[in-house]
Short mmCIF file of C-alpha atoms in Angstrom, two decimals:
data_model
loop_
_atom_site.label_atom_id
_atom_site.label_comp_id
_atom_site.label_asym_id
_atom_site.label_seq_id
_atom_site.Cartn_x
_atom_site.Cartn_y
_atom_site.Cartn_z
CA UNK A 1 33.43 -8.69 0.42
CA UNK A 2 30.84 -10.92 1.45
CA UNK A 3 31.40 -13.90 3.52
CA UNK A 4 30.10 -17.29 3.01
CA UNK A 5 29.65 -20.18 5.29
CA UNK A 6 27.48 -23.63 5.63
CA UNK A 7 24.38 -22.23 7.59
CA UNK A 8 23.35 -24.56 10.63
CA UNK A 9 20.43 -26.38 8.51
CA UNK A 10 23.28 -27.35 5.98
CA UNK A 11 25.52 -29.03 8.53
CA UNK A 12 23.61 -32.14 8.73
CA UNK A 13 23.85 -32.23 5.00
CA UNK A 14 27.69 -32.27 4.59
CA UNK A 15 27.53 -35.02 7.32
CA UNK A 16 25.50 -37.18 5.35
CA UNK A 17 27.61 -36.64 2.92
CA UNK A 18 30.76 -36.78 4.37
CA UNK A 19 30.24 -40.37 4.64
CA UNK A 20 29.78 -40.43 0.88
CA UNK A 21 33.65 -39.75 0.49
CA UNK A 22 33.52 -35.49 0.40
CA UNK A 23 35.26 -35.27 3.36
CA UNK A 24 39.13 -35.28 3.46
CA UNK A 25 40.86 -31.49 4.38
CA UNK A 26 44.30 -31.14 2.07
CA UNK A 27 43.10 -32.73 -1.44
CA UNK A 28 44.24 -30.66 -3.88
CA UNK A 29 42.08 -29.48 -7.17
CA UNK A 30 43.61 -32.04 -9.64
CA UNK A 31 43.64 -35.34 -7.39
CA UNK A 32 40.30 -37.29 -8.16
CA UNK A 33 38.14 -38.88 -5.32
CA UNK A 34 34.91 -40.53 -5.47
CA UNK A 35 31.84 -40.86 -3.75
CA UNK A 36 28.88 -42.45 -3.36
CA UNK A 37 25.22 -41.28 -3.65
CA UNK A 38 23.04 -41.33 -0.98
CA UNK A 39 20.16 -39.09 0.82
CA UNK A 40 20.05 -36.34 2.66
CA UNK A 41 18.74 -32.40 2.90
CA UNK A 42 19.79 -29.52 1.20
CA UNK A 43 18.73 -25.88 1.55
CA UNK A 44 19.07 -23.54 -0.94
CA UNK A 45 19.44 -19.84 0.17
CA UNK A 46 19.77 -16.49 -1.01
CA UNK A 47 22.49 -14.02 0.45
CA UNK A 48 22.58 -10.37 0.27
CA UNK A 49 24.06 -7.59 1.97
CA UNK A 50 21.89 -5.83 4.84
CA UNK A 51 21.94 -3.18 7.28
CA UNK A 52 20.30 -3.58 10.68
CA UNK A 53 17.38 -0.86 11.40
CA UNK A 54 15.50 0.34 14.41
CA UNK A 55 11.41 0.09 14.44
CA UNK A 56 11.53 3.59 14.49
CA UNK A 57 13.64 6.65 14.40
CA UNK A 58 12.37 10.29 14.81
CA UNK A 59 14.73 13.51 15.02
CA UNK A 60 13.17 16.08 18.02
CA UNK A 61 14.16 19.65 16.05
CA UNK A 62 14.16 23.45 17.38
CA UNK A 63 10.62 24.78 16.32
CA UNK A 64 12.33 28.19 16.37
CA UNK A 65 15.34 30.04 16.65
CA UNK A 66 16.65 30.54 20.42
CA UNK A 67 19.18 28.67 22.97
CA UNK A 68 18.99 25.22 24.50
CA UNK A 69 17.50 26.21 28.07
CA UNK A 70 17.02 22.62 29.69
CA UNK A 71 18.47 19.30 28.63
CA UNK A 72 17.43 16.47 30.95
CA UNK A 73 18.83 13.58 29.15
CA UNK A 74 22.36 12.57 27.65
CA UNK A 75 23.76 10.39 24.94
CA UNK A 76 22.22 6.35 25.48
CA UNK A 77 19.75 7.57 27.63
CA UNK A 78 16.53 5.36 27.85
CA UNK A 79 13.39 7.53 27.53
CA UNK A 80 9.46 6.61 28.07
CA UNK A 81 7.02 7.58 25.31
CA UNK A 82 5.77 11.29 26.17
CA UNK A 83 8.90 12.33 28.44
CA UNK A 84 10.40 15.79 28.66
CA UNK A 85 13.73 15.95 27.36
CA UNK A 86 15.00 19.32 26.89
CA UNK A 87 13.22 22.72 26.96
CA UNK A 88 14.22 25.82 24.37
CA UNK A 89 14.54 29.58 25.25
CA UNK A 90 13.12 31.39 21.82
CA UNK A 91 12.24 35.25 22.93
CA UNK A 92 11.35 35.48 18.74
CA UNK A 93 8.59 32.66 19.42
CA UNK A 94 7.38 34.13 21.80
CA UNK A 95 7.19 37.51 20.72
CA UNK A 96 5.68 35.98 16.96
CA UNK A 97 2.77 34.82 19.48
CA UNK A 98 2.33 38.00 21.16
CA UNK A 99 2.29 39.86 17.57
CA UNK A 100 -0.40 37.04 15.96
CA UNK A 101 -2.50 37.97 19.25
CA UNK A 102 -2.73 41.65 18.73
CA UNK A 103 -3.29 41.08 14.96
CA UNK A 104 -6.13 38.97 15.82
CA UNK A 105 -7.44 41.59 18.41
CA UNK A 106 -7.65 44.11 15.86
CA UNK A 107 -9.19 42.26 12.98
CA UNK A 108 -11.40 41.55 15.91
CA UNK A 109 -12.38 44.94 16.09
CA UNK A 110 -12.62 45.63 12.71
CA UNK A 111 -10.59 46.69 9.98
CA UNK A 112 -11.05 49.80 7.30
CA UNK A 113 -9.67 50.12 4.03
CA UNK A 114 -6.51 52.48 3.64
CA UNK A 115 -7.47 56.13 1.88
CA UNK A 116 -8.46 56.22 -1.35
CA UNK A 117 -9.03 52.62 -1.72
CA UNK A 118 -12.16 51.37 -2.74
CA UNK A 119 -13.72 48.54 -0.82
CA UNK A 120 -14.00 46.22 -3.73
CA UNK A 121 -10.42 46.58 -4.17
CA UNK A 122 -9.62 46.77 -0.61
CA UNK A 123 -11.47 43.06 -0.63
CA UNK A 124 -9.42 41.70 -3.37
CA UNK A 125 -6.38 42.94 -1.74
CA UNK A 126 -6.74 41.31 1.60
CA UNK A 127 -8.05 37.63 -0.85
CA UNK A 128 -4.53 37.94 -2.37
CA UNK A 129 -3.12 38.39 0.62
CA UNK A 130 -5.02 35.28 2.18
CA UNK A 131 -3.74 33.16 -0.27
CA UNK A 132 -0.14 34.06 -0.45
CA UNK A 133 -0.21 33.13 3.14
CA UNK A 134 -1.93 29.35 3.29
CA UNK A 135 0.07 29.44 0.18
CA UNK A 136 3.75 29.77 1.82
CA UNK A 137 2.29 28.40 5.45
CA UNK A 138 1.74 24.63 3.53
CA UNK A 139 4.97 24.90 2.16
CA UNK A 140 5.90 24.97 5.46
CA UNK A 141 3.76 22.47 7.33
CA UNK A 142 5.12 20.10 4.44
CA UNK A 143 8.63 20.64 5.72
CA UNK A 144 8.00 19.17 9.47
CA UNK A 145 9.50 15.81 9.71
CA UNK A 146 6.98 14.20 12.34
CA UNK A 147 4.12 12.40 9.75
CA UNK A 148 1.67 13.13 12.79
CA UNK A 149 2.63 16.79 13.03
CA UNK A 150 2.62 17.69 9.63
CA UNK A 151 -0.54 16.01 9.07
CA UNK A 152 -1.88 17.96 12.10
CA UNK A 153 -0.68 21.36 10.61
CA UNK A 154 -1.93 20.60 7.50
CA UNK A 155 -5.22 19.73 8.25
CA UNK A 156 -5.53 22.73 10.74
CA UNK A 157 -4.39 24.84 7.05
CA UNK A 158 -7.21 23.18 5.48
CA UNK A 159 -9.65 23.95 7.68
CA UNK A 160 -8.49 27.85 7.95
CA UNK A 161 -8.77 27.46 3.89
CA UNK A 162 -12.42 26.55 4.54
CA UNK A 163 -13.47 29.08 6.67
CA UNK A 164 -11.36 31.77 4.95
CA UNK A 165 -13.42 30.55 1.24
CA UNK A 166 -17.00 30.60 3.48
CA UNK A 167 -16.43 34.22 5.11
CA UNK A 168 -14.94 35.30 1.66
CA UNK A 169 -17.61 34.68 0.30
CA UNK A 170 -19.95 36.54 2.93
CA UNK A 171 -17.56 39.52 2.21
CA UNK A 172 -18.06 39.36 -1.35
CA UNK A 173 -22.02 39.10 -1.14
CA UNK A 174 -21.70 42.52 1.27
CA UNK A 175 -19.71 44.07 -1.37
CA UNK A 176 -21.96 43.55 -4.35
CA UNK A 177 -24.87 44.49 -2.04
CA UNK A 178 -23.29 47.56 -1.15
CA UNK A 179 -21.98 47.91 -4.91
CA UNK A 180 -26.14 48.01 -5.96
CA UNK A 181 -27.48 50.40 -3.14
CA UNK A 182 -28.72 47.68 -0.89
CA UNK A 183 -26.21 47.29 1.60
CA UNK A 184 -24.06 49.76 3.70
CA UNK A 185 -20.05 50.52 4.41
CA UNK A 186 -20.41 49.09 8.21
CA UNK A 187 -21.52 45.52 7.14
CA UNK A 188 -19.20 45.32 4.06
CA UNK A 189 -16.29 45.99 6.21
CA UNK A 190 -17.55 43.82 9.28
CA UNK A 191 -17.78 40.92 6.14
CA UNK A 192 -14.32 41.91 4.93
CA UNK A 193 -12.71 41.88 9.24
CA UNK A 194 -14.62 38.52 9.53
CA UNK A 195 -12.69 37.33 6.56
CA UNK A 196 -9.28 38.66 8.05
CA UNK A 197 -10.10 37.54 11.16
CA UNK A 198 -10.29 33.94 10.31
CA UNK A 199 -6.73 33.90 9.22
CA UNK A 200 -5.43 35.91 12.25
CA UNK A 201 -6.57 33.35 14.11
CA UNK A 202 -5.01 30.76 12.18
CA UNK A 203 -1.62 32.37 12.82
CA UNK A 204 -2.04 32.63 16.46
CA UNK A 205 -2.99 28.64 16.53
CA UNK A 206 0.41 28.04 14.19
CA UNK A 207 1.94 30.60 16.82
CA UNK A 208 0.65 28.90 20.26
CA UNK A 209 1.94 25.49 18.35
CA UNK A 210 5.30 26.93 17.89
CA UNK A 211 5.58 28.07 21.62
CA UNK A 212 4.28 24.55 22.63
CA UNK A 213 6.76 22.75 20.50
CA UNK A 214 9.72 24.48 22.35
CA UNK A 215 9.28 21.73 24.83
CA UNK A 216 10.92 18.50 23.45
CA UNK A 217 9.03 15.20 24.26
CA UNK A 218 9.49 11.91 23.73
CA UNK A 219 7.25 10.58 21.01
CA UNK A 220 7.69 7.12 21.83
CA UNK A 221 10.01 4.89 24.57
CA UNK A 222 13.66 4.27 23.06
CA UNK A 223 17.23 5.49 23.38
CA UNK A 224 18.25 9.39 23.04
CA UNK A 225 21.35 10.49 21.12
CA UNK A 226 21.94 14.34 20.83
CA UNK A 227 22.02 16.35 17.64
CA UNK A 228 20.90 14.14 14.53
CA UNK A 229 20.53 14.70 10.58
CA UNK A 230 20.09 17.71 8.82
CA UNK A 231 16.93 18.96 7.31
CA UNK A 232 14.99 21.77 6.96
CA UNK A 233 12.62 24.03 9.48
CA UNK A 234 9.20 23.35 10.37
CA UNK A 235 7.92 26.89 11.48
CA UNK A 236 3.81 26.30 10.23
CA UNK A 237 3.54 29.96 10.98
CA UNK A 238 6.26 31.40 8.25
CA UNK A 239 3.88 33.86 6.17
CA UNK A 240 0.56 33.10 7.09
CA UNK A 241 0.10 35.92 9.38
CA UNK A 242 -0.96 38.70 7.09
CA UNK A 243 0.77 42.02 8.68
CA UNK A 244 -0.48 43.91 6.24
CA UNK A 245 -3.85 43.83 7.67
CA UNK A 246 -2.28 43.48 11.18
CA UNK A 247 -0.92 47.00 10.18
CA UNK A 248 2.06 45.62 11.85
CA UNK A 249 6.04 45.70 10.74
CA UNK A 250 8.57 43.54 10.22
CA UNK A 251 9.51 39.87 8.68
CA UNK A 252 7.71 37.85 11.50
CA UNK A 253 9.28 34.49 9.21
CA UNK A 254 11.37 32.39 11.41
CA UNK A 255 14.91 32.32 9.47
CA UNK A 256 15.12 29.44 6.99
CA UNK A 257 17.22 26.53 6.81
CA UNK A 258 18.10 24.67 9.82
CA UNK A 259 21.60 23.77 10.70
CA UNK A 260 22.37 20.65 13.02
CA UNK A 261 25.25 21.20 15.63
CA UNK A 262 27.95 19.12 16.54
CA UNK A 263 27.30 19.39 20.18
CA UNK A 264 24.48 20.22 21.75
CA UNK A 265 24.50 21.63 25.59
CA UNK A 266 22.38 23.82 28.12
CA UNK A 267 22.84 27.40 26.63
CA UNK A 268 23.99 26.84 23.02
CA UNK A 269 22.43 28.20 20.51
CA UNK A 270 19.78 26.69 18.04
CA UNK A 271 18.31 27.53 14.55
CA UNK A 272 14.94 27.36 13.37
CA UNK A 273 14.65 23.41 12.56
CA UNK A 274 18.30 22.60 13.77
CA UNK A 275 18.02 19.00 15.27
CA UNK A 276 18.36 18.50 19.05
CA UNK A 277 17.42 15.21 20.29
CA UNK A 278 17.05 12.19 17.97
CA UNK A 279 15.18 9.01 19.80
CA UNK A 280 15.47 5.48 18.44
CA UNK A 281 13.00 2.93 19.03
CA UNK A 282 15.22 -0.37 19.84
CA UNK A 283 12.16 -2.61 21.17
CA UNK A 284 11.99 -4.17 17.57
CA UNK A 285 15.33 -4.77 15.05
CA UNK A 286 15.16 -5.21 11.65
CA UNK A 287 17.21 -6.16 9.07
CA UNK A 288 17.07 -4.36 5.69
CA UNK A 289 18.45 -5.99 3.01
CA UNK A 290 18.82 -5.47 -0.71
CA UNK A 291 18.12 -8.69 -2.82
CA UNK A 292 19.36 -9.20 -6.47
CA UNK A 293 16.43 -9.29 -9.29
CA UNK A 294 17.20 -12.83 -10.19
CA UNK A 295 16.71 -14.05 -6.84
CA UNK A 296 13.34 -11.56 -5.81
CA UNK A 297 11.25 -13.97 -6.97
CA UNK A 298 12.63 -17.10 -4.64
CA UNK A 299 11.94 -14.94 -1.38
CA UNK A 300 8.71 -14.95 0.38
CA UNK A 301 7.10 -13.48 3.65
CA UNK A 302 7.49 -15.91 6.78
CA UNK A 303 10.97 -17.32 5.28
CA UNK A 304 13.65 -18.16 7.84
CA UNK A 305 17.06 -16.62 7.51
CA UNK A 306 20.32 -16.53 9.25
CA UNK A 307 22.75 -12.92 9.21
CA UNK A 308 26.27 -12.19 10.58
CA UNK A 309 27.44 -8.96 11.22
CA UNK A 310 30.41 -7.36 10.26
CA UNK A 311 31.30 -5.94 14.10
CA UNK A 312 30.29 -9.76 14.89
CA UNK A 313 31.81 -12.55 12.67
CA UNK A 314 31.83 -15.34 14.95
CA UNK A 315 27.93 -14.54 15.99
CA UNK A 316 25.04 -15.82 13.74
CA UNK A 317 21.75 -14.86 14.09
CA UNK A 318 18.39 -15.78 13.57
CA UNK A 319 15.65 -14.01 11.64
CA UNK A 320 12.69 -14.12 9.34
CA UNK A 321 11.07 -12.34 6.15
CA UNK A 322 8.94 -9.72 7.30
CA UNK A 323 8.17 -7.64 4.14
CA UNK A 324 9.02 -7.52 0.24
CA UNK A 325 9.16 -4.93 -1.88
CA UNK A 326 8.07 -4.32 -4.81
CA UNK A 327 9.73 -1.49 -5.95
CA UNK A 328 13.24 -1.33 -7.90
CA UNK A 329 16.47 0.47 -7.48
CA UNK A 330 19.33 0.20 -9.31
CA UNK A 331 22.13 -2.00 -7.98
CA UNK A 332 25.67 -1.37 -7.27
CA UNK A 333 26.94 -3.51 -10.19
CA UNK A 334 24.06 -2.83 -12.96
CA UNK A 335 20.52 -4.44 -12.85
CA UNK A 336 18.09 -3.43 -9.86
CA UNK A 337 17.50 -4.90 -6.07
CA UNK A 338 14.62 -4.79 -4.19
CA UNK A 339 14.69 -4.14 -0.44
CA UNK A 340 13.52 -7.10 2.03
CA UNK A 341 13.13 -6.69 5.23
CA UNK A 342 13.68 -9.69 8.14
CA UNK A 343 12.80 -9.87 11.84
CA UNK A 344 15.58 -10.05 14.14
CA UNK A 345 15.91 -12.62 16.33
CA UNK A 346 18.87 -13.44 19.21
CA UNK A 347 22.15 -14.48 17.91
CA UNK A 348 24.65 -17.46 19.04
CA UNK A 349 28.00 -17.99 19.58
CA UNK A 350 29.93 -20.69 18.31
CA UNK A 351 30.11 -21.98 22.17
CA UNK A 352 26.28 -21.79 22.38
CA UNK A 353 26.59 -18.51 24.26
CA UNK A 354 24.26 -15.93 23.36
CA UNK A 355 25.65 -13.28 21.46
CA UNK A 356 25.28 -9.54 22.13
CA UNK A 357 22.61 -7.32 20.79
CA UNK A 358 24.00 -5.48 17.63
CA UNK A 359 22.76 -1.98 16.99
CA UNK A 360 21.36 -0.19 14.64
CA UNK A 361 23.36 0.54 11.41
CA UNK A 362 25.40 -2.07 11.63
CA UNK A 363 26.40 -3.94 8.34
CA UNK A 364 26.01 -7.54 7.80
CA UNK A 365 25.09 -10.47 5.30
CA UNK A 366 21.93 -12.62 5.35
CA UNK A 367 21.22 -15.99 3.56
CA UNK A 368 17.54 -16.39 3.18
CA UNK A 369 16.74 -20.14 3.18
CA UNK A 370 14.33 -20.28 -0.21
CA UNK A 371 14.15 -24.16 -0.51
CA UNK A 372 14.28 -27.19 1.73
CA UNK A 373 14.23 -30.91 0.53
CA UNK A 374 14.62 -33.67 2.46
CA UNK A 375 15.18 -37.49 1.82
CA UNK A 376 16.17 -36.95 -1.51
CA UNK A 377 19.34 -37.82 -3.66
CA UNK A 378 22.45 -35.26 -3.01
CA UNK A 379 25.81 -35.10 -4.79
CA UNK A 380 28.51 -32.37 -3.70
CA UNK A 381 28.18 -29.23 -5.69
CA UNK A 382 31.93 -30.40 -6.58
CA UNK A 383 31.29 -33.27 -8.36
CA UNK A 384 28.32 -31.01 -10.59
CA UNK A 385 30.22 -29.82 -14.14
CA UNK A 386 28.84 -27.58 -16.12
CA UNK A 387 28.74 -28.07 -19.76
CA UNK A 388 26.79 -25.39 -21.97
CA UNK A 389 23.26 -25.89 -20.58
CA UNK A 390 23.82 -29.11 -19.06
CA UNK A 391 25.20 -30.24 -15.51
CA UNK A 392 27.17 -33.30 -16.32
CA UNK A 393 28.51 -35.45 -13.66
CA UNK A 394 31.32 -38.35 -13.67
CA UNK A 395 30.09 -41.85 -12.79
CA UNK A 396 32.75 -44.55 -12.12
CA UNK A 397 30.95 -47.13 -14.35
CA UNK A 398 32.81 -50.64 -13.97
CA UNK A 399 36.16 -48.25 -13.02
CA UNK A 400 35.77 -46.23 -16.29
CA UNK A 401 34.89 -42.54 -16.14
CA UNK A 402 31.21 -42.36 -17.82
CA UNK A 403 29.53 -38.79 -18.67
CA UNK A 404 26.04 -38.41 -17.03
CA UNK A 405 23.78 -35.46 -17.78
CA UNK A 406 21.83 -34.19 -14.66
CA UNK A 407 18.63 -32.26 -13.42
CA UNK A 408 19.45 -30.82 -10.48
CA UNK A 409 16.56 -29.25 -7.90
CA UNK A 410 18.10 -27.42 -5.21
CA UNK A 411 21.25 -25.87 -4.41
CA UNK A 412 22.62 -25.08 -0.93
CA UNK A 413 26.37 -24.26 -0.33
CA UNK A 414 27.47 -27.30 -0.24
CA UNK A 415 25.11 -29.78 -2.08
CA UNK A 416 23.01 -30.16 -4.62
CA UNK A 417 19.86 -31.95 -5.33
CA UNK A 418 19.36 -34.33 -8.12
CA UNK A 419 16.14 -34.70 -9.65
CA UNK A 420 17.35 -37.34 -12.47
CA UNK A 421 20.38 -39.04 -13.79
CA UNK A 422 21.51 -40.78 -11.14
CA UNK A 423 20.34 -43.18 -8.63
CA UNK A 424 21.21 -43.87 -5.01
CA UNK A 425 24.53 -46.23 -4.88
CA UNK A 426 26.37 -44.79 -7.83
CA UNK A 427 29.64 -43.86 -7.35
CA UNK A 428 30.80 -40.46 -8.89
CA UNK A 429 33.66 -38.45 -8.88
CA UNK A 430 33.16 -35.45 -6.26
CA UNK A 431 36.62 -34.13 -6.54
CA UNK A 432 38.51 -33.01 -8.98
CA UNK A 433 35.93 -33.67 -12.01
CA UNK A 434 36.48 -30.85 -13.89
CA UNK A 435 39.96 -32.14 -14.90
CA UNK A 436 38.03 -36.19 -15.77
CA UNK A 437 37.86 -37.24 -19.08
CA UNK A 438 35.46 -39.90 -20.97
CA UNK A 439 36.81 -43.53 -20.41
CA UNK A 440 39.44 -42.52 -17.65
CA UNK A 441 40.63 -44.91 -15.63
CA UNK A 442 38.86 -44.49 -12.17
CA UNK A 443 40.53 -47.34 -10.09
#
């Protein structure tokens, strides 16, 4: 349940009023005060539930199967951008590296097409193979989490595409040379190895980056905790080395889906993918919160806001519109929100104390201030009665209880402006209205 209270730009408001005749702790709902109108400020705000995020978050994951060999760091842990935090023992990396190195050697020294197969086939054969594996090794590279690695390994695919479609091509020109007398056996099949080769190589660069990812680094400066989500493995090498060429044996696949476990420690085991280290960037907080569709349109970039935190009641703390989206989702109760996202700035405590740092994930409600008048006419939103379309308020006209339609501008939690119908000195009633009747006597 959300919680609502006058933000600090509205007390000033409710004192201005106050001396209007809203003040006055124990009326009940049915006794009738009045009030006079006078000027003041009111902001109008928005409030929404939120949840407090880090600038960034990124998840450090096994690139292969082995065992946690070193772990340098430990839960709340600060870490600098590019340090070493733990080091994993995989003997099946290792030995996929040493296997994608003698494939390449011996596409490097050529490669001849098994008995009784012709060339032409023996060509088509090792295309088919080529593209099952960039085929199943960008399935792959799309499964690493890191944007900057995946976009890495995916451009390194691309490339090895190119080069692969250029000496193709070579390979088929020797073929149909040798296919029409002009060409011999030797060059076709030095055509064919150059083709071969130029994926061989590509799996021991997806190899040598495996090896090199079983050191964990720091991608940027935050705060470690061990283990993290689950998600799936981001072995780049899975199927692209061709072992039929190789002549080799054997899945050389690094096993599938990653599992995360509940503790990690020097010697425990790890899956292909299995999360390790997770590191959250704390130099920046921001709040994420998920505005109604009627009130979207009210919220802009640069607005001021104020947000309390469940873990922090008594706190409030400052903080601005960074962003706003533009794109829907559907709300808890019907309709759709869109997600805005606010600055966070240092909280206060009701002594003037500042409050402590919250952390990421917390829960918490923000009112986005959408509207500020000042100097203008302000009744309490008490004394405002709505009738069908109209807001109706009770003037005490000569002690008699007179019906006056309104246009009110902004609303804030505690006052309204009023645009027309009323003019500064009138008394009105600003408690108990809804229970006034036309011609009541007000004295």
């Amino acid at each position: 349940m959300m919680r609502r209270f006058i933000p600090p730009a509205l007390a000033f408001t409710c004192v201005l009023v106050s001396l209007s005749g809203c003040s006055g702790d124990g009326d009940d709902g049915a006794r009738i005060r009045l009030g006079t109108v006078e000027r003041g400020a009111v902001a109008e705000t928005v409030e929404a539930p939120a949840t407090l995020t880090a600038k960034a978050n990124a998840t450090l994951r096994s690139p292969a199967e082995g065992t946690v060999a070193r772990l340098r760091v430990r839960d709340g842990d600060r870490v600098k951008e590019g340090q070493v935090l733990a080091r994993i023992s995989s003997p099946t990396a290792r030995e996929q590296l040493d296997q994608a190195e003698e494939a390449d050697r011996k596409a490097a020294d050529g490669v001849a097409p098994p008995t009784g197969l012709a060339i032409a086939d023996f060509k088509d054969e090792i295309d088919a193979i080529a593209e099952r594996g960039f085929k199943k090794a960008r399935q792959a590279a799309m499964a690493i989490e890191d944007p900057k690695e995946r976009a890495k390994a995916l451009a390194e695919i691309t490339q090895a595409e190119g080069d692969y479609a250029s000496a193709a091509g070579a390979a088929e020109a020797a073929v149909d040379r040798l296919n029409a007398g002009i060409g011999g056996v030797t060059a076709a099949l030095s055509s064919i190895g150059a083709a071969s080769r130029v994926q061989t190589q590509a799996a021991v660069k997806a190899a040598r980056r495996t090896v090199d990812g079983l050191v964990l680094r720091a991608p940027f400066a935050g705060v470690v905790s061990l283990g993290g989500p689950s998600g799936g493995g981001n072995d780049a090498l899975s199927g692209l080395l061709p072992a039929e060429i190789a002549g080799l044996t054997g899945d050389l696949a690094v096993p599938g889906a990653a599992t995360d476990g509940s503790a990690v420690a020097v010697g425990a085991p790890v899956t292909s993918g299995a999360a390790v280290i997770t590191v959250t960037d704390v130099s920046e907080l921001r709040i994420s919160a998920d505005i109604d569709e009627s009130d979207i349109l009210k919220v802009e970039r640069g607005s001021t806001a104020a947000a309390d935190f469940d873990a922090l009641p008594e706190a409030v703390y400052a903080a601005k519109v960074y962003s706003v989206g533009v794109t829907p989702k559907a709300g808890s109760g019907g309709g759709v929100t869109y997600q805005v996202q606010l600055d966070l700035a240092e909280g206060r405590l009701p002594d003037g104390a500042e409050a402590p740092e919250p952390k990421p994930g917390m829960s918490a409600v923000v009112r986005i201030t959408v509207r500020e008048v000042a100097d203008v006419l302000v009744v309490p939103v008490a004394a405002v009665v709505s009738s069908g379309r109209d807001s109706v308020v009770w003037v005490d006209d000569g002690g008699k209880a007179v019906r006056r339609i309104v246009t009110l501008g902004a609303e804030g939690d505690g006052t309204a402006e009023v645009v027309s119908g009323l003019k500064e000195g009138d008394r009105v009633v600003v408690s108990g209205a809804d229970s006034v009747e036309a011609g009541q006597d007000l004295k």
